[in-house]
Amino acid sequence: MAFNLLSNKKGFKGNILNAPFSKGFILVEILIVIAIIGALTAIAASGISALVETFKFKSTIREIGNNGAGCEAESIARGVE
């Protein structure tokens, strides 16, 4: 019944997206979406920076261990204690 009522209106083409009142987004809607995206980005950035610091720390520890193992192998090859 609602479709029949709307279909009798001038400018209605059977789809609500084609109605004359839905030409696009208003500025307030766009600003709200941008604000939401900004907030989510800020939350994600803090988490990503923490992960980067963790990876740097683990990489440094791994590098120290590899250098220690390399020094041990070289001292054994040279016969040095």
Tab-separated table of C-alpha atoms in Angstrom:
chain	number	residue	atom	x	y	z
A	1	MET	CA	0.000	0.000	0.000
A	2	ALA	CA	2.840	2.387	0.823
A	3	PHE	CA	4.400	1.677	-2.554
A	4	ASN	CA	1.157	2.501	-4.309
A	5	LEU	CA	0.885	5.786	-2.421
A	6	LEU	CA	4.440	6.742	-3.270
A	7	SER	CA	4.241	5.622	-6.873
A	8	ASN	CA	1.451	8.128	-7.536
A	9	LYS	CA	3.704	11.038	-6.545
A	10	LYS	CA	5.317	13.117	-9.246
A	11	GLY	CA	8.976	12.289	-9.754
A	12	PHE	CA	8.836	8.839	-8.135
A	13	LYS	CA	10.503	6.238	-10.314
A	14	GLY	CA	9.976	3.086	-8.222
A	15	ASN	CA	13.181	3.336	-6.238
A	16	ILE	CA	13.714	5.462	-3.163
A	17	LEU	CA	17.192	6.357	-4.445
A	18	ASN	CA	15.649	8.027	-7.476
A	19	ALA	CA	13.342	10.174	-5.367
A	20	PRO	CA	13.906	13.918	-5.782
A	21	PHE	CA	14.799	14.408	-2.105
A	22	SER	CA	17.773	12.004	-2.073
A	23	LYS	CA	20.299	13.713	-4.331
A	24	GLY	CA	23.320	13.075	-2.092
A	25	PHE	CA	24.840	13.487	1.343
A	26	ILE	CA	24.586	16.622	3.401
A	27	LEU	CA	27.657	18.280	4.855
A	28	VAL	CA	26.836	17.259	8.426
A	29	GLU	CA	26.679	13.585	7.459
A	30	ILE	CA	30.034	13.775	5.721
A	31	LEU	CA	31.629	15.552	8.704
A	32	ILE	CA	30.265	12.922	11.100
A	33	VAL	CA	31.709	10.109	8.959
A	34	ILE	CA	35.082	11.881	8.794
A	35	ALA	CA	35.061	12.338	12.590
A	36	ILE	CA	34.294	8.644	13.131
A	37	ILE	CA	37.058	7.592	10.745
A	38	GLY	CA	39.474	9.963	12.507
A	39	ALA	CA	38.615	8.539	15.925
A	40	LEU	CA	39.064	4.968	14.719
A	41	THR	CA	42.380	5.891	13.099
A	42	ALA	CA	43.624	7.478	16.326
A	43	ILE	CA	42.717	4.362	18.292
A	44	ALA	CA	44.400	2.106	15.737
A	45	ALA	CA	47.521	4.286	15.569
A	46	SER	CA	48.181	3.965	19.293
A	47	GLY	CA	47.880	0.201	19.076
A	48	ILE	CA	50.126	0.046	16.032
A	49	SER	CA	52.819	2.170	17.670
A	50	ALA	CA	52.856	-0.195	20.653
A	51	LEU	CA	53.255	-3.153	18.298
A	52	VAL	CA	56.114	-1.439	16.473
A	53	GLU	CA	57.963	-0.886	19.759
A	54	THR	CA	57.455	-4.541	20.690
A	55	PHE	CA	58.805	-5.702	17.330
A	56	LYS	CA	61.822	-3.383	17.639
A	57	PHE	CA	62.583	-4.771	21.113
A	58	LYS	CA	62.256	-8.381	19.970
A	59	SER	CA	64.423	-7.664	16.924
A	60	THR	CA	67.137	-6.123	19.105
A	61	ILE	CA	67.119	-9.101	21.479
A	62	ARG	CA	67.290	-11.489	18.519
A	63	GLU	CA	70.206	-9.526	17.034
A	64	ILE	CA	72.116	-9.626	20.326
A	65	GLY	CA	71.582	-13.385	20.520
A	66	ASN	CA	72.751	-13.884	16.929
A	67	ASN	CA	75.852	-11.763	17.505
A	68	GLY	CA	76.651	-13.740	20.652
A	69	ALA	CA	76.306	-17.030	18.803
A	70	GLY	CA	78.489	-15.717	15.968
A	71	CYS	CA	81.189	-14.629	18.397
A	72	GLU	CA	81.098	-18.008	20.112
A	73	ALA	CA	81.438	-19.853	16.791
A	74	GLU	CA	84.321	-17.624	15.710
A	75	SER	CA	86.188	-18.079	18.998
A	76	ILE	CA	85.837	-21.837	18.714
A	77	ALA	CA	87.113	-21.727	15.108
A	78	ARG	CA	90.157	-19.683	16.203
A	79	GLY	CA	90.750	-21.830	19.273
A	80	VAL	CA	90.374	-18.869	21.639
A	81	GLU	CA	88.566	-19.135	24.948
